[in-house]
mmCIF file of C-alpha atoms in Angstrom:
data_model
loop_
_atom_site.group_PDB
_atom_site.id
_atom_site.type_symbol
_atom_site.label_atom_id
_atom_site.label_comp_id
_atom_site.label_asym_id
_atom_site.label_seq_id
_atom_site.Cartn_x
_atom_site.Cartn_y
_atom_site.Cartn_z
ATOM 1 C CA MET G 32 101.883 94.086 107.098
ATOM 2 C CA GLN G 33 101.493 91.376 104.309
ATOM 3 C CA LEU G 34 104.613 89.159 102.738
ATOM 4 C CA ASP G 35 104.896 86.984 99.940
ATOM 5 C CA VAL G 36 106.158 83.570 101.428
ATOM 6 C CA ASP G 37 107.700 81.323 99.144
ATOM 7 C CA ASP G 38 105.673 77.972 100.426
ATOM 8 C CA GLU G 39 108.000 75.127 99.231
ATOM 9 C CA GLU G 40 110.938 74.079 101.311
ATOM 10 C CA PRO G 41 114.073 76.652 101.082
ATOM 11 C CA SER G 42 117.074 75.472 99.266
ATOM 12 C CA SER G 43 119.858 73.785 101.648
ATOM 13 C CA GLN G 44 121.946 76.881 101.545
ATOM 14 C CA ALA G 45 118.940 79.296 103.242
ATOM 15 C CA PHE G 46 118.576 76.128 105.580
ATOM 16 C CA ASN G 47 122.220 75.936 106.605
ATOM 17 C CA ILE G 48 122.266 80.144 107.018
ATOM 18 C CA GLU G 49 119.315 79.812 109.504
ATOM 19 C CA ALA G 50 121.200 76.461 111.441
ATOM 20 C CA ASN G 51 124.577 78.660 111.807
ATOM 21 C CA CYS G 52 122.475 81.574 113.390
ATOM 22 C CA ILE G 53 120.571 78.450 115.935
ATOM 23 C CA ASN G 54 124.282 77.470 116.707
ATOM 24 C CA LYS G 55 126.328 80.424 116.595
ATOM 25 C CA SER G 56 123.435 81.968 119.656
ATOM 26 C CA LYS G 57 124.068 79.411 121.446
ATOM 27 C CA ILE G 58 120.696 79.044 122.195
ATOM 28 C CA GLU G 59 118.566 75.886 123.392
ATOM 29 C CA LEU G 60 115.444 75.185 120.354
ATOM 30 C CA ASP G 61 113.197 74.987 123.321
ATOM 31 C CA ARG G 62 114.395 77.889 124.757
ATOM 32 C CA LEU G 63 114.309 79.730 121.917
ATOM 33 C CA MET G 64 110.327 78.422 121.533
ATOM 34 C CA GLU G 65 109.505 79.609 124.887
ATOM 35 C CA LEU G 66 107.255 82.330 124.532
ATOM 36 C CA ASP G 67 103.954 83.227 126.186
ATOM 37 C CA ALA G 68 101.167 84.775 124.736
ATOM 38 C CA ASP G 69 102.056 88.566 125.608
ATOM 39 C CA GLU G 70 105.348 87.888 123.969
ATOM 40 C CA VAL G 71 104.119 86.498 120.823
ATOM 41 C CA ASP G 72 102.341 89.307 120.352
ATOM 42 C CA LYS G 73 105.382 91.383 121.090
ATOM 43 C CA PHE G 74 107.239 89.024 118.583
ATOM 44 C CA ILE G 75 105.099 89.979 116.008
ATOM 45 C CA GLN G 76 105.223 93.835 116.882
ATOM 46 C CA PHE G 77 109.006 93.326 116.092
ATOM 47 C CA VAL G 78 108.416 91.552 113.228
ATOM 48 C CA ASN G 79 106.606 93.884 111.885
ATOM 49 C CA MET G 80 108.682 97.312 112.784
ATOM 50 C CA LYS G 81 111.860 95.215 111.631
ATOM 51 C CA LEU G 82 110.035 95.051 107.874
ATOM 52 C CA LEU G 83 109.168 98.563 108.455
ATOM 53 C CA ASN G 84 112.534 99.410 108.908
ATOM 54 C CA ILE G 85 113.634 97.636 105.953
ATOM 55 C CA LYS G 86 110.960 99.133 103.291
ATOM 56 C CA GLU G 87 111.810 102.730 105.111
ATOM 57 C CA TYR G 88 115.535 102.400 104.550
ATOM 58 C CA PRO G 89 116.302 100.056 102.185
ATOM 59 C CA ASP G 90 119.915 101.576 101.463
ATOM 60 C CA GLU G 91 121.329 101.014 104.808
ATOM 61 C CA TYR G 92 120.785 97.315 104.453
ATOM 62 C CA ASN G 93 122.527 97.432 100.531
ATOM 63 C CA ASP G 94 125.717 98.731 101.195
ATOM 64 C CA ASN G 95 127.276 97.653 98.027
ATOM 65 C CA GLY G 96 125.431 99.786 96.041
ATOM 66 C CA ASP G 97 124.156 96.244 94.352
ATOM 67 C CA VAL G 98 121.722 96.229 92.110
ATOM 68 C CA LEU G 99 118.258 94.734 92.386
ATOM 69 C CA ILE G 100 117.493 92.821 89.772
ATOM 70 C CA GLU G 101 114.730 90.377 90.728
ATOM 71 C CA LYS G 102 112.580 90.339 94.108
ATOM 72 C CA LEU G 103 112.520 87.220 95.822
ATOM 73 C CA PRO G 104 109.929 86.121 98.224
ATOM 74 C CA PHE G 105 110.129 85.037 102.164
ATOM 75 C CA TYR G 106 111.749 81.260 103.042
ATOM 76 C CA LYS G 107 109.232 80.343 105.643
ATOM 77 C CA THR G 108 112.311 80.159 107.930
ATOM 78 C CA PHE G 109 113.273 84.048 108.092
ATOM 79 C CA LEU G 110 111.446 83.791 111.175
ATOM 80 C CA VAL G 111 114.301 82.149 112.775
ATOM 81 C CA SER G 112 116.787 84.878 113.140
ATOM 82 C CA TYR G 113 113.960 86.972 114.507
ATOM 83 C CA LEU G 114 112.963 84.909 116.868
ATOM 84 C CA ILE G 115 117.123 84.575 118.146
ATOM 85 C CA GLU G 116 117.271 88.298 118.051
ATOM 86 C CA PHE G 117 113.946 88.810 119.967
ATOM 87 C CA PHE G 118 115.180 86.189 122.206
ATOM 88 C CA PHE G 119 118.893 88.119 123.194
ATOM 89 C CA LEU G 120 116.618 91.504 123.201
ATOM 90 C CA LYS G 121 114.643 90.332 125.443
ATOM 91 C CA ASN G 122 116.583 88.163 127.548
ATOM 92 C CA ASP G 123 120.225 88.868 127.428
ATOM 93 C CA PRO G 124 120.903 92.329 125.180
ATOM 94 C CA LYS G 125 124.682 92.282 125.824
ATOM 95 C CA GLY G 126 124.815 88.886 124.705
ATOM 96 C CA LEU G 127 122.878 90.277 121.357
ATOM 97 C CA ASP G 128 126.516 92.152 120.115
ATOM 98 C CA VAL G 129 128.086 89.202 120.731
ATOM 99 C CA TYR G 130 125.816 86.793 118.520
ATOM 100 C CA LEU G 131 125.548 89.763 116.043
ATOM 101 C CA LYS G 132 129.832 89.203 115.707
ATOM 102 C CA ALA G 133 129.856 85.915 115.737
ATOM 103 C CA ILE G 134 127.590 85.530 112.436
ATOM 104 C CA ARG G 135 129.092 88.145 110.646
ATOM 105 C CA VAL G 136 126.359 91.158 110.455
ATOM 106 C CA PRO G 137 128.299 94.187 108.690
ATOM 107 C CA GLY G 138 127.966 97.474 110.925
ATOM 108 C CA LEU G 139 126.905 95.464 113.891
ATOM 109 C CA LYS G 140 126.722 98.334 116.568
ATOM 110 C CA LYS G 141 124.503 100.807 114.591
ATOM 111 C CA TYR G 142 122.476 97.124 113.473
ATOM 112 C CA SER G 143 122.345 96.031 116.949
ATOM 113 C CA ALA G 144 121.298 99.501 118.106
ATOM 114 C CA GLY G 145 118.453 99.521 115.516
ATOM 115 C CA LEU G 146 117.152 96.490 117.033
ATOM 116 C CA LYS G 147 117.289 98.017 120.602
ATOM 117 C CA ASP G 148 115.571 100.699 119.938
ATOM 118 C CA ILE G 149 112.904 98.701 117.707
ATOM 119 C CA TYR G 150 112.784 96.595 121.227
ATOM 120 C CA ARG G 151 112.513 99.695 123.226
ATOM 121 C CA GLN G 152 109.436 100.613 121.470
ATOM 122 C CA LEU G 153 107.323 97.929 121.959
#
């Protein structure tokens, strides 16, 4: 899968969102980075499957009925939240819902079930 990624530094708002995710996860950064080669392959598959799911069902991620004005590229930091979700799925599946609630994901039960389904398929 080819992604359009913004090579520039993310805005302070985008950076703060990712930093907030790390803080709310209560996971040490060192632990997030502990992926062996097999896990890296699984993580890449997880990211691909999640992105394909977003492309397949875009309306599920737009529950306000907002109109798309401009499609922007991903910031380089977008993988941080994906890595946190992957970490919970791998190490603490029950903690995933606590984390998603902490970062206020709308429809967290459905979102969590979707993530768990993706992880089971790996």
